[in-house]
Coordinates of C-alpha atoms and ligand atoms in Angstrom, one line a residue:
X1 CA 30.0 -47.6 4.3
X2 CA 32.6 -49.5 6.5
X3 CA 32.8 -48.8 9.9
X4 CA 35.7 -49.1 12.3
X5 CA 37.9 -48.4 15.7
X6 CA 40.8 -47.4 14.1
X7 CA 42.1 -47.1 10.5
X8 CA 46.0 -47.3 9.8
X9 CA 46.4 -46.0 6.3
X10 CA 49.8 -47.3 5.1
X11 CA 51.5 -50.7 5.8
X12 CA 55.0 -50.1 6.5
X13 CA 56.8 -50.3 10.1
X14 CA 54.8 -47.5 11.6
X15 CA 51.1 -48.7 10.9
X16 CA 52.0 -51.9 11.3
X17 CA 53.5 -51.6 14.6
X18 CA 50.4 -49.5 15.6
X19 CA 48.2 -52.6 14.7
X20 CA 50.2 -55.2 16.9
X21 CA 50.4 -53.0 19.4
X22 CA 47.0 -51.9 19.4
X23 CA 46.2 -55.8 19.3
X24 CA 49.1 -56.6 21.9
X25 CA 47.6 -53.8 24.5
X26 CA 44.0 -55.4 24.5
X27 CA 42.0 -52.7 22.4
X28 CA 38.8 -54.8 21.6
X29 CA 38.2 -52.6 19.0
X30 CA 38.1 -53.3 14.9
X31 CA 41.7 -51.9 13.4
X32 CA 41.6 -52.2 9.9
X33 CA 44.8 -51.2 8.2
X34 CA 44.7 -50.4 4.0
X35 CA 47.6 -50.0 1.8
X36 CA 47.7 -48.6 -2.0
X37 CA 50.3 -51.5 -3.1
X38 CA 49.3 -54.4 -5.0
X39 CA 50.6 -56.3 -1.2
X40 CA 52.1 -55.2 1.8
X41 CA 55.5 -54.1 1.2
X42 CA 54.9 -53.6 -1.9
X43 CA 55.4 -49.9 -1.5
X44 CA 58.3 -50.2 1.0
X45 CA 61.7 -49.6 0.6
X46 CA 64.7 -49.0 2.6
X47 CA 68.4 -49.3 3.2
X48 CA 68.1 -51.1 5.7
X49 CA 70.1 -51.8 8.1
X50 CA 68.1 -51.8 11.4
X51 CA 68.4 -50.6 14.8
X52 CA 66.8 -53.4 16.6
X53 CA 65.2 -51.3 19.5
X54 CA 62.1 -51.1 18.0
X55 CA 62.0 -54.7 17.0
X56 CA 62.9 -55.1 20.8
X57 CA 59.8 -52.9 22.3
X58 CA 57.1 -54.4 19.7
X59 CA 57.8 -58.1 18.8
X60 CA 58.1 -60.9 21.5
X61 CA 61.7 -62.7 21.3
X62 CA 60.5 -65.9 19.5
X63 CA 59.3 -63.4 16.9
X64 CA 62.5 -61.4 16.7
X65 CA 64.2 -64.7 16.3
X66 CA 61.9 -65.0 13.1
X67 CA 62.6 -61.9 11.5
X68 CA 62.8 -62.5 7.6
X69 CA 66.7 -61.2 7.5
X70 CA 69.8 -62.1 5.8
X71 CA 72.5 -61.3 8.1
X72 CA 73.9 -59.1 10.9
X73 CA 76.3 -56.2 10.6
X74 CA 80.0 -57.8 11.1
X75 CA 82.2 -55.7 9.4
X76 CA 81.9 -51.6 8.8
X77 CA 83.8 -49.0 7.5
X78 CA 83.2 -45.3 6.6
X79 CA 84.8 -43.7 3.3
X80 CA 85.6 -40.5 1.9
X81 CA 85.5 -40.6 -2.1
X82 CA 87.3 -37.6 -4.0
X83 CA 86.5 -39.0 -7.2
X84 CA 86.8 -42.1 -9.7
X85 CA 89.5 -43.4 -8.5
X86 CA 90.4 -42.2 -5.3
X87 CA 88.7 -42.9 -1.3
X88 CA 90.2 -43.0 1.6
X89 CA 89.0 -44.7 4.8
X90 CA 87.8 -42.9 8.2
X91 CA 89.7 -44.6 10.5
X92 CA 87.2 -45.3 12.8
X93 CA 83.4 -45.1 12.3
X94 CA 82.3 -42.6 14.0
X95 CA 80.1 -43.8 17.8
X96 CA 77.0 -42.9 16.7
X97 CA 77.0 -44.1 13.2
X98 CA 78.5 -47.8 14.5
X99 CA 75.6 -50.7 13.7
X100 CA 77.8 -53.7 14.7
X101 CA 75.4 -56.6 14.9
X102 CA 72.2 -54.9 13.3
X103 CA 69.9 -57.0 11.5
X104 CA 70.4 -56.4 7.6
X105 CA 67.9 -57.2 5.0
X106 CA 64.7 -56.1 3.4
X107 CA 62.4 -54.2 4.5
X108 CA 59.6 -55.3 2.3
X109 CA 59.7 -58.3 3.6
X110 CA 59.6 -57.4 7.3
X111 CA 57.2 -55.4 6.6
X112 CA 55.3 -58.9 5.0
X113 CA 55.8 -60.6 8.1
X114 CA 55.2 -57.5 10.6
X115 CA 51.6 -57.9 8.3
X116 CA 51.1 -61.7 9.3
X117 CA 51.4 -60.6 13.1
X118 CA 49.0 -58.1 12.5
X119 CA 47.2 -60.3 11.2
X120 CA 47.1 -63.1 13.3
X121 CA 46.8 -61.1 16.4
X122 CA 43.0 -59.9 14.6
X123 CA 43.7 -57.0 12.7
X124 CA 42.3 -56.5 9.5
X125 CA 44.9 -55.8 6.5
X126 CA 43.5 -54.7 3.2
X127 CA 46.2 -53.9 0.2
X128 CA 45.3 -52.8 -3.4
X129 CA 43.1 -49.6 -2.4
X130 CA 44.1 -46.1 -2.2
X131 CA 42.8 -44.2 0.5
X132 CA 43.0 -40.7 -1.4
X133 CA 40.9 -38.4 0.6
X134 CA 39.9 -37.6 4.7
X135 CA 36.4 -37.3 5.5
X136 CA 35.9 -34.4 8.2
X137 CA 32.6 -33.5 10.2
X138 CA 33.3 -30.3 12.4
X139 CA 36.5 -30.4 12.5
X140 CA 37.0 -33.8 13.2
X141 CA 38.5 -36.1 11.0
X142 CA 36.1 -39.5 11.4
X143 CA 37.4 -41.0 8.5
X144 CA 38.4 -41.3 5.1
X145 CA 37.4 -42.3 1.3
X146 CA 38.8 -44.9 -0.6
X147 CA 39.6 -44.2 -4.8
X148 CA 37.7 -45.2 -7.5
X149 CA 38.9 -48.2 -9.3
X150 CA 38.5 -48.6 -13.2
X151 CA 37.9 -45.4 -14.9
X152 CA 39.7 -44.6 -18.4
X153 CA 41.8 -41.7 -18.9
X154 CA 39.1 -39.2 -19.7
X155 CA 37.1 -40.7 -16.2
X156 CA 34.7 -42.4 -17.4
X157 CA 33.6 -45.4 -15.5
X158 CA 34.9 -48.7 -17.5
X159 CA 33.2 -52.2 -17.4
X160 CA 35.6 -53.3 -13.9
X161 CA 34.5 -49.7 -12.3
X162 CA 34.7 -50.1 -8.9
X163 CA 33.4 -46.9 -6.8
X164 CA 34.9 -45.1 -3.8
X165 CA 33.9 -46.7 -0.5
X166 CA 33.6 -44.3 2.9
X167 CA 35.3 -45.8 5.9
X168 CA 34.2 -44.1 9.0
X169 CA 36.6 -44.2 12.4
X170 CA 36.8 -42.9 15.8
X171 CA 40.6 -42.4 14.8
X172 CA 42.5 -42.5 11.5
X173 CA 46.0 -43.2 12.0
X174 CA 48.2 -41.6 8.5
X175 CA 51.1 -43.8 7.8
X176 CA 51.6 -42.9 4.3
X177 CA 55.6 -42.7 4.9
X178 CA 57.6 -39.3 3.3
X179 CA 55.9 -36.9 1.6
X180 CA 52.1 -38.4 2.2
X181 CA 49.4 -36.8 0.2
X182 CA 47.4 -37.2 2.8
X183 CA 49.5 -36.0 5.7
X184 CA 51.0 -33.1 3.8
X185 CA 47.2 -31.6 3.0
X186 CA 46.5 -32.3 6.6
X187 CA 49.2 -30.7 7.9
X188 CA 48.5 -27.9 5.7
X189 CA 44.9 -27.4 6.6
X190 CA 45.4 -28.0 10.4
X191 CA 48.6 -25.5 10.7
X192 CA 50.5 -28.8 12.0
X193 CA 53.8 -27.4 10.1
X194 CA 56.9 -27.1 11.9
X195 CA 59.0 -24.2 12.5
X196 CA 61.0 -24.7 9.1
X197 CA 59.8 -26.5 6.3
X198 CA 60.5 -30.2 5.4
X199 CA 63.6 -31.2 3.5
X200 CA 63.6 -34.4 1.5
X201 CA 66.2 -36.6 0.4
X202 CA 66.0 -38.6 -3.1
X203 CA 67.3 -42.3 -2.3
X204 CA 67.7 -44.8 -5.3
X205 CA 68.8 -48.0 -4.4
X206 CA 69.5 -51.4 -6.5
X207 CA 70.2 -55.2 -5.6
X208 CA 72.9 -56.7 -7.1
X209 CA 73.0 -60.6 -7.7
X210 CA 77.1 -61.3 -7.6
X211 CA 78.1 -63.5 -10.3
X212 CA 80.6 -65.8 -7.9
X213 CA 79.0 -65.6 -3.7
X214 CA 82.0 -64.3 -1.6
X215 CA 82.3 -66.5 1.5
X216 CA 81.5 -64.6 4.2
X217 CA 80.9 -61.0 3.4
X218 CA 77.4 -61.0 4.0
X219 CA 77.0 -58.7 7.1
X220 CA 80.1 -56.2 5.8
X221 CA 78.4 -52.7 5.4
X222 CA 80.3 -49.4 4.1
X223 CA 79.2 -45.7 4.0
X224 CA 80.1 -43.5 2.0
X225 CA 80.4 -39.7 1.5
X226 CA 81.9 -37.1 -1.2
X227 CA 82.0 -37.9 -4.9
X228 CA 79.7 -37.7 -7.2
X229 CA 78.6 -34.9 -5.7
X230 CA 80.8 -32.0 -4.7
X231 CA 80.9 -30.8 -1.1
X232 CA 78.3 -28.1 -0.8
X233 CA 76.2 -30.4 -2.2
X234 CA 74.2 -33.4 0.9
X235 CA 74.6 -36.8 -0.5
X236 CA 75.6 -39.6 0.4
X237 CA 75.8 -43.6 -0.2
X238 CA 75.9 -47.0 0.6
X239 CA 76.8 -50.4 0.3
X240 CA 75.3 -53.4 2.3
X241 CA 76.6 -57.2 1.9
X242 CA 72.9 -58.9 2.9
X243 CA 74.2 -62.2 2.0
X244 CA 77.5 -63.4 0.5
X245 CA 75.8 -63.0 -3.0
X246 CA 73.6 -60.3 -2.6
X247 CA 74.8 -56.5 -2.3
X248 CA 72.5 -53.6 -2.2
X249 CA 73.9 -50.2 -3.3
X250 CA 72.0 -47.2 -2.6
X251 CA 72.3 -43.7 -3.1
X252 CA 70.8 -40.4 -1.1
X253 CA 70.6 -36.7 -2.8
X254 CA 69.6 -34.1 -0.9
X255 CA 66.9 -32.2 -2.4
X256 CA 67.6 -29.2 -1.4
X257 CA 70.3 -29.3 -4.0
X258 CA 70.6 -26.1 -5.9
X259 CA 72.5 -27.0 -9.4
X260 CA 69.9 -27.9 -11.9
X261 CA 71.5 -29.8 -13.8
X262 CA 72.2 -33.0 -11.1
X263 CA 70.4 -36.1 -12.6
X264 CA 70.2 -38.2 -9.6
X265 CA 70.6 -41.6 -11.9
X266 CA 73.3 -40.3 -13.3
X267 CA 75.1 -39.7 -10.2
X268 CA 74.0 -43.6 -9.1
X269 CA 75.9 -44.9 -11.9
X270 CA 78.4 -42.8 -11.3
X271 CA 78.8 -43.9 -7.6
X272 CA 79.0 -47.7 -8.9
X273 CA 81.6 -46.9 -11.3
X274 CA 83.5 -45.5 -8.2
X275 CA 87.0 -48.2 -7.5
X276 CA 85.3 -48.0 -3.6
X277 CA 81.8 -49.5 -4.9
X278 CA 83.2 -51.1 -7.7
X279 CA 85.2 -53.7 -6.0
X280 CA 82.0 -55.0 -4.2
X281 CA 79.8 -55.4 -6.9
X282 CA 82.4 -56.2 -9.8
X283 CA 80.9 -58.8 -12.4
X284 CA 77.5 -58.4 -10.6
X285 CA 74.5 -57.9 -12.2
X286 CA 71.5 -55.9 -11.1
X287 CA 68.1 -57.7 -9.8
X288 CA 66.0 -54.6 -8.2
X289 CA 65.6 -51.1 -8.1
X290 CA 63.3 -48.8 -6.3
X291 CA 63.9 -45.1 -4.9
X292 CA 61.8 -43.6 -2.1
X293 CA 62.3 -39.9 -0.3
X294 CA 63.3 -39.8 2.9
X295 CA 62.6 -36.7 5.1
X296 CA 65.8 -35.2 6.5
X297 CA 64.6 -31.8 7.8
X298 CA 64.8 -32.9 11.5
X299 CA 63.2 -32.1 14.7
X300 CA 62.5 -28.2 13.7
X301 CA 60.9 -29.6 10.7
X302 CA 58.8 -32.2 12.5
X303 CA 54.7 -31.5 12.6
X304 CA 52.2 -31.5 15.4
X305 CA 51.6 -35.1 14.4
X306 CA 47.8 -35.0 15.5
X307 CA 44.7 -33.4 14.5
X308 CA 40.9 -34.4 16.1
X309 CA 40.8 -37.6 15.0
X310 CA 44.2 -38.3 13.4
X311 CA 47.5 -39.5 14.4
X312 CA 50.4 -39.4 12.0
X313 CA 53.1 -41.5 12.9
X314 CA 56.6 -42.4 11.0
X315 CA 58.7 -40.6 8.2
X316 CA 55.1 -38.7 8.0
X317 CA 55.8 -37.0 11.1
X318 CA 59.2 -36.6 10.1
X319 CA 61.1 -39.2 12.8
X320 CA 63.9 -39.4 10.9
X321 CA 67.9 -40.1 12.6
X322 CA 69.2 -37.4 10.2
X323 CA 72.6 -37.9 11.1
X324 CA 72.3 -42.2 11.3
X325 CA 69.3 -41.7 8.3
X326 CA 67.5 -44.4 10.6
X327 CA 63.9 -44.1 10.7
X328 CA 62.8 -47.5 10.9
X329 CA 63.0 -48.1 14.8
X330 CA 61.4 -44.5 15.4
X331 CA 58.7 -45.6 13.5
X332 CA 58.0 -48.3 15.2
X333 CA 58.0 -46.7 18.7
X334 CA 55.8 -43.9 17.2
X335 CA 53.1 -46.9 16.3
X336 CA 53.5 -48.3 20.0
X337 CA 52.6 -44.6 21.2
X338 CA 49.9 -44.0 19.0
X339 CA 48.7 -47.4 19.6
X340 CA 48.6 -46.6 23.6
X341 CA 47.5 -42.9 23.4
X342 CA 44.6 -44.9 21.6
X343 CA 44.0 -47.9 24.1
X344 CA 44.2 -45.2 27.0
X345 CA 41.8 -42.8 25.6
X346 CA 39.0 -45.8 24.3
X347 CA 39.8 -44.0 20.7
X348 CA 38.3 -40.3 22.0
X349 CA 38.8 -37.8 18.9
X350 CA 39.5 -35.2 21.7
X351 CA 41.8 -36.5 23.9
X352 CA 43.7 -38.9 21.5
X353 CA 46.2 -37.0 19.9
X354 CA 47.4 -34.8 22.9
X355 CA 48.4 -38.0 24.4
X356 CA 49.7 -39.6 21.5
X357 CA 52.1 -36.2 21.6
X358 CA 53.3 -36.6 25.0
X359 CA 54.1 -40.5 24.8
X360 CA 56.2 -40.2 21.4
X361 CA 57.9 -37.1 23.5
X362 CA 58.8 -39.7 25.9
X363 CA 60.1 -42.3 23.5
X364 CA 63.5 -42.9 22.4
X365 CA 63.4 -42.4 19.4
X366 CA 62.1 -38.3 19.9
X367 CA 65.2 -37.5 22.2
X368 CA 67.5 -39.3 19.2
X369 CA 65.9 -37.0 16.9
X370 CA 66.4 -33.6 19.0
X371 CA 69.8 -34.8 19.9
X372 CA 70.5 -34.1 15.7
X373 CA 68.5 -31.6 15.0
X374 CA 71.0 -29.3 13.4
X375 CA 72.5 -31.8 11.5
X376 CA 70.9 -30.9 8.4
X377 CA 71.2 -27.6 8.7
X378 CA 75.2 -27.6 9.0
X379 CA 75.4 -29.6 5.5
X380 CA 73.9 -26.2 4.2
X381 CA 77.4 -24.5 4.8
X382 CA 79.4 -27.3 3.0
X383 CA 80.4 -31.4 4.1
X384 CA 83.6 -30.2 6.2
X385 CA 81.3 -27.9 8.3
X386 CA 78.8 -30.2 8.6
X387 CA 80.5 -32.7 9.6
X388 CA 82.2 -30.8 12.2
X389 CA 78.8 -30.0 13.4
X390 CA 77.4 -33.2 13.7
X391 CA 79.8 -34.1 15.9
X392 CA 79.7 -31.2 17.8
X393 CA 75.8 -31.7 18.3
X394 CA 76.3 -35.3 19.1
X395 CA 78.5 -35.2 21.6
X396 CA 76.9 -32.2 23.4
X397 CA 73.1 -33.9 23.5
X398 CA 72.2 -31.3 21.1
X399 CA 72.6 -28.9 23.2
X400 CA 75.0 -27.1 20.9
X401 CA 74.0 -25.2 18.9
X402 CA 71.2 -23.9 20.8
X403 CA 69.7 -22.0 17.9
X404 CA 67.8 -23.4 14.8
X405 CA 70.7 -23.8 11.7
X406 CA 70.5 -24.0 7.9
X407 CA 68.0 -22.8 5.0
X408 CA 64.7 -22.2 6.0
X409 CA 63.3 -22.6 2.2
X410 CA 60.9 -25.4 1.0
X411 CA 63.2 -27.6 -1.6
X412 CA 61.8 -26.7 -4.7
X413 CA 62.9 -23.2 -3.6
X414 CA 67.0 -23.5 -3.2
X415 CA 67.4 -24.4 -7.4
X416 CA 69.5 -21.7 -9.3
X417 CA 68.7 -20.9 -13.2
X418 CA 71.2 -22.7 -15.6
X419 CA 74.1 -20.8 -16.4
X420 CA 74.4 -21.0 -20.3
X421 CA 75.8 -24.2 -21.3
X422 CA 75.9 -25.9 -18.3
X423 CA 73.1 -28.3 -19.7
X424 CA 75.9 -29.5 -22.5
X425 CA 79.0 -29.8 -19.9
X426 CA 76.7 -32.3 -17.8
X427 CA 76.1 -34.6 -21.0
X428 CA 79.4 -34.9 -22.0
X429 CA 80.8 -36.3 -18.3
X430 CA 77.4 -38.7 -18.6
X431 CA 78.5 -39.7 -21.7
X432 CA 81.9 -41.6 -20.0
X433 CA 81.9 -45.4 -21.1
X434 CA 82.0 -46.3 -17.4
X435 CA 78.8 -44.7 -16.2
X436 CA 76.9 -46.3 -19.2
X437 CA 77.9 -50.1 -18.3
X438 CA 75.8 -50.0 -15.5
X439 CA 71.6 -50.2 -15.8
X440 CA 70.3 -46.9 -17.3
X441 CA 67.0 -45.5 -16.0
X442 CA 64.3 -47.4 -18.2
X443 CA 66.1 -50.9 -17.3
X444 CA 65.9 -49.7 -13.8
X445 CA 62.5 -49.1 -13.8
X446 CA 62.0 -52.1 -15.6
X447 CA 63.3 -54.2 -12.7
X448 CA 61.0 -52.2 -10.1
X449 CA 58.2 -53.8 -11.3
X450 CA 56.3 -51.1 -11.4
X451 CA 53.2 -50.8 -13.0
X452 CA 50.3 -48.9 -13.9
X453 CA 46.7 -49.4 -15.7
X454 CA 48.2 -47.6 -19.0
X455 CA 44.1 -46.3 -19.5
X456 CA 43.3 -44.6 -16.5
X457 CA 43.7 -40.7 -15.5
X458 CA 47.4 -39.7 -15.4
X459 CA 48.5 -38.9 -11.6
X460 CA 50.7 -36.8 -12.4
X461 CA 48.8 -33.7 -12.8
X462 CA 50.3 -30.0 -14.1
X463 CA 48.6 -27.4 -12.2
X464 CA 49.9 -25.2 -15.7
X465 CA 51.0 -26.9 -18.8
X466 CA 52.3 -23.0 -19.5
X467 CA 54.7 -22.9 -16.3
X468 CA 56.5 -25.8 -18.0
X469 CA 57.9 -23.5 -21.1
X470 CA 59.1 -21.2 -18.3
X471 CA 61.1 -23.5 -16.7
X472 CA 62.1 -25.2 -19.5
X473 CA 63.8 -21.4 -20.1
X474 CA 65.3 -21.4 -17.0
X475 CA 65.8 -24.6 -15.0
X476 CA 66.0 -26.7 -18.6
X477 CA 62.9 -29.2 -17.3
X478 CA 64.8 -30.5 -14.4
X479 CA 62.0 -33.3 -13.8
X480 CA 63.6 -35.0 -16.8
X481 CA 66.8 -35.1 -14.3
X482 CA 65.6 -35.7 -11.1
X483 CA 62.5 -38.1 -11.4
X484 CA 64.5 -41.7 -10.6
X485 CA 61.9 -43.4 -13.2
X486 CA 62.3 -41.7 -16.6
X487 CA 58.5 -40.3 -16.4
X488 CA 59.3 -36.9 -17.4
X489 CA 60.6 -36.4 -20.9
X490 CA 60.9 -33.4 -23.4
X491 CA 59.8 -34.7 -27.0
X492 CA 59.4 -32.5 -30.0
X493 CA 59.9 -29.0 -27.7
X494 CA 57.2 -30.5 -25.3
X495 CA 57.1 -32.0 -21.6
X496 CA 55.5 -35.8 -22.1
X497 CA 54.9 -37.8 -18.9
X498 CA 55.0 -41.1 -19.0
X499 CA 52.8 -41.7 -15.6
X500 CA 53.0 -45.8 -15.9
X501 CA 56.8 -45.7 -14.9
X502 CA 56.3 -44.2 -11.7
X503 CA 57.5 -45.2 -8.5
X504 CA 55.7 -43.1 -6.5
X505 CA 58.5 -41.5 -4.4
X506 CA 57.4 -38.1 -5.3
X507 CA 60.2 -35.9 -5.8
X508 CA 58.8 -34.4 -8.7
X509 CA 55.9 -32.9 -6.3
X510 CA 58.6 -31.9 -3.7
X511 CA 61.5 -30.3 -6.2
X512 CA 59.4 -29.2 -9.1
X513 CA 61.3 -25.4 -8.9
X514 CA 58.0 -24.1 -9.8
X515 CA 55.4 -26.2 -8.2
X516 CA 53.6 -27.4 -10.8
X517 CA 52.9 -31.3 -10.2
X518 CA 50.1 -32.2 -8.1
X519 CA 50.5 -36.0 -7.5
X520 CA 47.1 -37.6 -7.7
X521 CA 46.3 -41.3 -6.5
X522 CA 46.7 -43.6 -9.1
X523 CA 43.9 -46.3 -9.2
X524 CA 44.7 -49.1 -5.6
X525 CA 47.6 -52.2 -7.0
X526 CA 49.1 -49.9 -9.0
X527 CA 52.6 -48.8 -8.9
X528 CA 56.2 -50.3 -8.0
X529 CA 56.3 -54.2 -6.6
X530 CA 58.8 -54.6 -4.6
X531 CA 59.6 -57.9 -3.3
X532 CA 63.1 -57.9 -2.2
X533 CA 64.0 -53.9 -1.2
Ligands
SF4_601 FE1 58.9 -40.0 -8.3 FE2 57.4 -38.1 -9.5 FE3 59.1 -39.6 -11.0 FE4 56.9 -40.7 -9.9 S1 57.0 -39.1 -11.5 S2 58.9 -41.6 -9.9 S3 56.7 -39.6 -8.0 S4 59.6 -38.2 -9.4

């Protein structure tokens, strides 16, 4: 058994900033942080286009001058697309979605170097093990169980078998990002929900190596929304210059969509074959891909973010911008207040996570979230309303309107039955020559370098093979549509999944419209490798 102070599970912006800042603050105490990716950032994916605030309360200025990105917002612009062909500029980007002079760039690589801080400053960071289970005594959470390591796909043991290992802690800090295992089953089994359920976006996102660099565009950003999806549907997109030959491209779907036949690769391609995407990545070719949810419910959807002994902190606890989709700098500030609630209490089960509450209250970041917490919801009644909303809640602090808006169902509830051919319509507009010039979902994958130990038991477990005919009937196996990795596949009238192609954003466990996927933990290193996203 390992002991410790305080395990961070998860090193993206949040755990990471809870280590520096743990280290930073003078906590004497051993903080070892563990991450399921073969190496930090591995696992991490953004936009991202960063508010620097957080950057500003964790890291000193010498190490803010350091930060591993490309460029800084210069240039931005907001379009409308009605279709193909045809966008039409916002005049003027709206106040609170303005980034001028943001740091652009990857996120997995700040999350590298937020790691070699960590590091340096004496934490401990482990990658390559998954921590797939919390170990409780009385109601306490003091710790939690790494995964076993080489068994075959029928769980027997293999010759590099490697077994679980117990960590204990005075506190375990979840920073799984979106749609944690972990978190999730904690939340459940605590009663931590919020008043409405979480809501999920799907974001897919690709680099794109320009064949010719265009002198100084790196640092123009554009956002879009409208087409490809119509406007009762939330979605939206995005296009980031990180360096005069580098463009990402990214797309978000909300999943509380409700036609079943949306394929959210399709509509990617579809929103590169746009004329207002097109003409920044024209001749380019495609380097990386990844895709990640992002939760989007907002403040009413947020959790108690503590139990006895555990913290959750980040897009776990559902500190999510939904109106800027910023999460990064809220993160951060949620590490630096779990990281004090910790320091201040000597790492006290009892008395840790009531004051981790009322310092995130206090932050920043908490009051940004509350000021849009009906954005969301008002996308429910269409983009035109929504929009009108947003704007309506942003300018009146959130104030207005004063009572909780939008769908109160899970996502994998708001899905309609197909309506008799609707399945055939869909494949004929995929089929348009444009769409197919761009990467299709197995090259995709291909470049996200994910990868799995083929023999080992498949994460993706059906809680009923039988439920899968049923919606097969009536939803016409949307996990063949929405899964961003081509895992899910009908072959010879049956579901196959093909588990070694998964990116681990979990959608399928968060849209499935009848429930059935449980997402297990893969065996520690396995899965995407992101480098540059
Ligand atoms: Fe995401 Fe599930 Fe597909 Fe994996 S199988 S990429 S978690 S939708």
């Amino acid at each position: 058994m390992i002991e410790t102070d305080v395990l961070i599970v998860g090193a993206g912006p949040a755990g990471l900033a809870t280590a520096i800042s743990l280290k930073r603050c003078g906590f004497a105490g051993r903080v070892v942080v563990i991450d399921k990716g073969c190496a930090v950032g591995s696992h991490v994916l953004s936009g991202a286009v960063m508010d620097p605030a957080g950057f500003r309360e964790l890291l000193t200025e010498e190490e803010i001058a350091k930060l591993p990105v490309e460029a800084h917002v210069n240039r931005e612009s907001f379009r409308f697309i009605f279709g193909a062909k045809a966008s039409m500029p916002i005049p003027w980007v709206p106040p609170m979605m303005q980034a001028h002079g943001f740091p652009v760039g990857s996120l997995t690589k700040v999350a590298r170097y937020l790691a070699s801080i960590a590091e340096r400053l004496g934490a401990e960071v482990y990658t390559g093990y998954a921590v797939t289970e919390l170990i409780e005594r009385d109601g306490v959470v003091v710790g939690a169980r790494t995964g076993e390591k080489g068994l075959a796909a029928d769980g027997r043991p293999k010759s590099n078998h490697l077994a679980s290992e117990e960590i204990a802690a005075k506190v375990t800090v979840l920073a799984e990002g979106g749609a944690g295992v972990l978190t999730d089953r904690l939340v459940e089994a605590k009663g931590l929900a919020g008043r409405r359920p979480q809501s999920y976006a799907i974001a897919v996102k690709e680099l794109i190596e320009l064949a010719e660099p265009v002198a100084g565009s790196g640092g123009t950003i554009m956002h879009t929304f409208g087409y490809p999806v119509n406007l009762w549907t939330y979605g939206g997109g995005f296009v980031y210059h990180v360096s005069d030959s580098r463009v990402m491209v990214g797309y978000a779907l909300g999943l509380d969509y409700i036609d079943a036949t949306l394929d959210v690769h399709e509509i990617f391609r579809r929103y590169k074959a746009t004329g207002a995407v097109g003409r920044h990545i024209s001749g380019g070719k495609a380097v990386a891909y990844g895709a990640k949810v992002i939760p989007e419910g907002g403040f009413y959807a947020m959790p108690r973010p503590h139990a006895l002994g555990a913290l959750i902190v980040g897009d776990g606890a559902g500190l999510l911008d939904g109106l800027r989709i910023k999460g990064i700098h809220i993160a951060i500030e949620s590490g630096i207040a779990a990281a004090a609630a910790i320091a201040e209490t000597s790492a006290d089960a009892a008395a840790v996570g009531e004051r981790y509450h009322a310092l995130l209250r206090a932050t920043r970041g908490y009051a940004e979230v509350r000021r849009v917490k009906n954005v969301h919801g008002g996308f429910t009644r269409g983009a035109p309303f929504g929009v009108a909303m947003a704007g309506l809640a942003w300018a009146t602090f959130g104030r207005f309107p004063f009572w909780m808006f939008g769908r109160r169902h899970r996502d994998s509830e708001t899905m309609r039955e197909l309506r008799p051919g609707a399945l055939e319509a869909a494949a004929r507009c995929a089929a348009d020559p444009a769409i197919r010039a761009f990467p299709d979902r197995l090259t995709d994958v291909f470049m996200s370098g994910t990868l799995h130990e083929e023999d080992q038991p498949c994460h993706l477990h059906l809680v009923d093979p039988a439920r899968c005919e049923a919606c097969e009937r009536r939803f016409g196996s949307p996990c063949t549509r929405f899964c961003p990795a081509e895992v899910y596949r009908r072959d010879e009238g049956r579901l196959r999944i093909d588990f070694s192609n998964c990116l681990h954003c979990k959608t399928c466990r968060i849209k499935c419209p009848l429930e059935n996927v449980e997402w297990r933990f893969p065996q520690g290193g396995d899965g995407p490798r992101y480098t540059m996203m």
